[in-house]
CSV table of C-alpha atoms (C1' of nucleotides) in Angstrom, one decimal:
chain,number,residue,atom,x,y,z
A,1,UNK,CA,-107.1,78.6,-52.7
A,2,UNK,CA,-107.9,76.7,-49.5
A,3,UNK,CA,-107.1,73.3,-48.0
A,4,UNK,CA,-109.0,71.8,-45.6
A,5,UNK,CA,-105.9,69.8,-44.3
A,6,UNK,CA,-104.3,72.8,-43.8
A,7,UNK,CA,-107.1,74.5,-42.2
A,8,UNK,CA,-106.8,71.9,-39.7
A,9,UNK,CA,-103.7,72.2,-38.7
A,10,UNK,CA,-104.0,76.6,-38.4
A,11,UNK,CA,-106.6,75.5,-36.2
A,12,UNK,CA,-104.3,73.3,-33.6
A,13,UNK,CA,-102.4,76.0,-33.7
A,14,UNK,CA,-105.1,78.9,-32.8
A,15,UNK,CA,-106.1,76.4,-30.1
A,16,UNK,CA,-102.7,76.0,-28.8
A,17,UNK,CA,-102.1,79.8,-28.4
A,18,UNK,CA,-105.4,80.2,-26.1
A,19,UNK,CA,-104.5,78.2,-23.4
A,20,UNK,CA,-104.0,80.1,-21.2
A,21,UNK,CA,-101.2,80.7,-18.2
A,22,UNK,CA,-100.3,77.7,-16.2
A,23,UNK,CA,-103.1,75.8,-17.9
A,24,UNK,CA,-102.3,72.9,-20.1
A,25,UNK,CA,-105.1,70.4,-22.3
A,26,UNK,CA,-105.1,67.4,-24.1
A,27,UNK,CA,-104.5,66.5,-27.9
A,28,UNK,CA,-108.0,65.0,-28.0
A,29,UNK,CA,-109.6,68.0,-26.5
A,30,UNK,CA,-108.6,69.9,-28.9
A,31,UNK,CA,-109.4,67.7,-31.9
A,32,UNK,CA,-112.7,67.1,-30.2
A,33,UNK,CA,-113.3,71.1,-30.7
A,34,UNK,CA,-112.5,71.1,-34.0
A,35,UNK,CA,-114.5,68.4,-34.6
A,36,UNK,CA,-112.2,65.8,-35.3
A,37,UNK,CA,-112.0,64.0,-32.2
A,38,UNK,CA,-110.6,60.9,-34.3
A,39,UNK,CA,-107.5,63.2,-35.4
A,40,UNK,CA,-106.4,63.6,-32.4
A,41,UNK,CA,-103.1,61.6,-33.9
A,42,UNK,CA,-102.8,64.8,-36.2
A,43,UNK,CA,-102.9,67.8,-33.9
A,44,UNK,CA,-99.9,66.0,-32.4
A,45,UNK,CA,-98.5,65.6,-35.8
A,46,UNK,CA,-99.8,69.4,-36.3
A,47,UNK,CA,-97.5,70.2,-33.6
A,48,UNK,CA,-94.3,69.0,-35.1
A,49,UNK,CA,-94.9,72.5,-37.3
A,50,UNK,CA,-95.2,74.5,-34.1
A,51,UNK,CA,-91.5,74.9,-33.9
A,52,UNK,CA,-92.1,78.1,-36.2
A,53,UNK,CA,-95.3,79.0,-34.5
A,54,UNK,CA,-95.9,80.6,-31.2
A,55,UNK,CA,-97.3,77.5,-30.3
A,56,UNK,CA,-97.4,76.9,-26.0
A,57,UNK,CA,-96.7,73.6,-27.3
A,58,UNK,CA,-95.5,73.0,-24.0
A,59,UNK,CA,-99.2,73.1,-22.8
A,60,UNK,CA,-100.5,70.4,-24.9
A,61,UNK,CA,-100.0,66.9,-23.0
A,62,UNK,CA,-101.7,63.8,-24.1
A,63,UNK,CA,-104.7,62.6,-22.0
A,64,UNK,CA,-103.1,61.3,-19.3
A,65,UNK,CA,-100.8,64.1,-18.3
A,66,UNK,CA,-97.8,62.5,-20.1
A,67,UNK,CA,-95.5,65.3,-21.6
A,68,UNK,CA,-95.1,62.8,-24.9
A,69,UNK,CA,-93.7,65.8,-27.0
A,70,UNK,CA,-90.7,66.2,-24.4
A,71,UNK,CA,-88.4,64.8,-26.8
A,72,UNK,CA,-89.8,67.2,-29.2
A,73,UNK,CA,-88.5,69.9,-27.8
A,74,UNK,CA,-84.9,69.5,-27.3
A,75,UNK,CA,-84.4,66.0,-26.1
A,76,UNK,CA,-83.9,67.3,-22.0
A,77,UNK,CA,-86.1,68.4,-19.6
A,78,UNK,CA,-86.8,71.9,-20.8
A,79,UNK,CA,-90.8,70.9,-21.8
A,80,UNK,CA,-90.8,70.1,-18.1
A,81,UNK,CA,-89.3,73.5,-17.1
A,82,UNK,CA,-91.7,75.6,-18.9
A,83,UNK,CA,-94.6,73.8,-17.1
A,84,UNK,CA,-93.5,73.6,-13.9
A,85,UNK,CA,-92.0,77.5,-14.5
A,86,UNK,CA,-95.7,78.5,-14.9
A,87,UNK,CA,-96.7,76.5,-11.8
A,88,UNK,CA,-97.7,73.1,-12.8
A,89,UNK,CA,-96.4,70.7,-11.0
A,90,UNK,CA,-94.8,67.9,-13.3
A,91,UNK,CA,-92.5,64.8,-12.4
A,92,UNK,CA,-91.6,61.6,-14.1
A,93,UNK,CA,-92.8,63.2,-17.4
A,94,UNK,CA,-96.3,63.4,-15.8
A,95,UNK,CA,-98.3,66.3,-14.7
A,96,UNK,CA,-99.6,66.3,-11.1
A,97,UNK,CA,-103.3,67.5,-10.4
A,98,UNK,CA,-103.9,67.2,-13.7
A,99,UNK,CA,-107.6,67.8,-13.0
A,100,UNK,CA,-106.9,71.3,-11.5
A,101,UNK,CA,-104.8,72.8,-14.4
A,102,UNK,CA,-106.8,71.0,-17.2
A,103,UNK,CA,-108.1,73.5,-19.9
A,104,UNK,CA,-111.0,72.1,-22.3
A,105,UNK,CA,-111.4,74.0,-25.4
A,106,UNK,CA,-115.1,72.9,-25.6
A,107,UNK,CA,-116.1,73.8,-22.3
A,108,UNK,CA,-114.1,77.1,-21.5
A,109,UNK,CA,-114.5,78.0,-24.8
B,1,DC,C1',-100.3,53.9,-55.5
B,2,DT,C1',-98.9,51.0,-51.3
B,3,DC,C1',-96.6,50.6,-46.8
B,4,DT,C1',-94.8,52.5,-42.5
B,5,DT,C1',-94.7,55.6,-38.8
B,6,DG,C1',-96.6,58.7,-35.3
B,7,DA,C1',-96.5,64.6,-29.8
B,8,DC,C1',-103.5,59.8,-29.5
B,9,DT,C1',-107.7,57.5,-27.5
B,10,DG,C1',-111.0,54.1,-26.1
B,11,DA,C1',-112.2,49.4,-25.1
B,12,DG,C1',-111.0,44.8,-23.5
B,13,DG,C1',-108.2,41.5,-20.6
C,1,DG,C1',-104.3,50.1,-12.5
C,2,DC,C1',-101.3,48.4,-16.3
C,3,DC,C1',-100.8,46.1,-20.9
C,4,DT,C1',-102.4,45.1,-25.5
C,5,DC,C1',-105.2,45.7,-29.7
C,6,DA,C1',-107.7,48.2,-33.0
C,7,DG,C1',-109.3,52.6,-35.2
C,8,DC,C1',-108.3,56.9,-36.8
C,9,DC,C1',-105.9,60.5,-40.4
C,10,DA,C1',-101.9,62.5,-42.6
C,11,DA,C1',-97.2,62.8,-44.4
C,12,DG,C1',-92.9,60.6,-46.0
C,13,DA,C1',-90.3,56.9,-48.6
DNA sequence: CTCTTGACTGAGG
DNA sequence: GCCTCAGCCAAGA
C-alpha cells in the first residue's frame, strides 16, 4: 500500500533532516527537488506534521528569509533562537545574509 | 461534492 | 523595493 500524497510529504521531511548545520533553505527549493515546484504551499503544510518528526523545521524559511513558521513553533521567539544559536544571523523575523547560509537541495545535492 | 484556508512563489503595477 | 493578484495542491468543515 502506497500513497503518493504521502510519499510527498516523507519526502519534505528527508529533505528537511539534511540540511545541514547553520544552513537553512527555502520551501520552494525543496519542492523544486522533488519535483513539485508548484507545491511548494504543501511542504509548508507538510511541516505542520514535523512536530513528531526530527524535522530542523527551524531551517526551512520561505524565499525571502522570512521565518513564516515562527508561530508554528511556540508562538515566541524560540524559531529565531535555534537559528541564530547555530549562527545565523536573524532579526525582525528575517534572516540576514541569506545568500551565505542558503542550502539548495538541487544543487548541493 | 463544494468551499475555505494555508509554514509559498512568480509576475505585474 | 513594496503591494496586490493569480496559480498551485492538499486537508478540514
Amino acid at each position: 500500500m502506497k500513497t503518493e500524497t504521502l510519499n510527498f510529504f516523507d519526502k519534505v521531511y528527508q529533505v528537511a533532516r539534511l540540511i545541514p548545520y547553520g544552513k537553512v533553505t527555502s520551501y520552494g527549493a525543496i519542492a523544486t527537488y522533488l519535483g513539485a515546484a508548484k507545491s511548494a504551499r504543501m511542504v509548508g503544510y507538510a511541516m505542520n506534521g514535523s512536530g513528531s518528526k526530527d524535522v530542523p523545521a527551524h531551517r526551512v524559511v520561505n524565499r525571502k528569509g522570512l521565518l513564516t513558521g515562527k508561530h508554528y513553533f511556540d508562538g515566541t521567539n524560540l524559531m529565531q533562537q535555534l537559528l541564530e544559536s547555530e549562527g545565523v544571523e536573524v532579526v525582525e523575523n528575517q534572516i540576514k545574509n541569506l545568500e551565505r547560509v542558503f542550502w539548495d537541495p538541487s544543487k548541493e545535492l
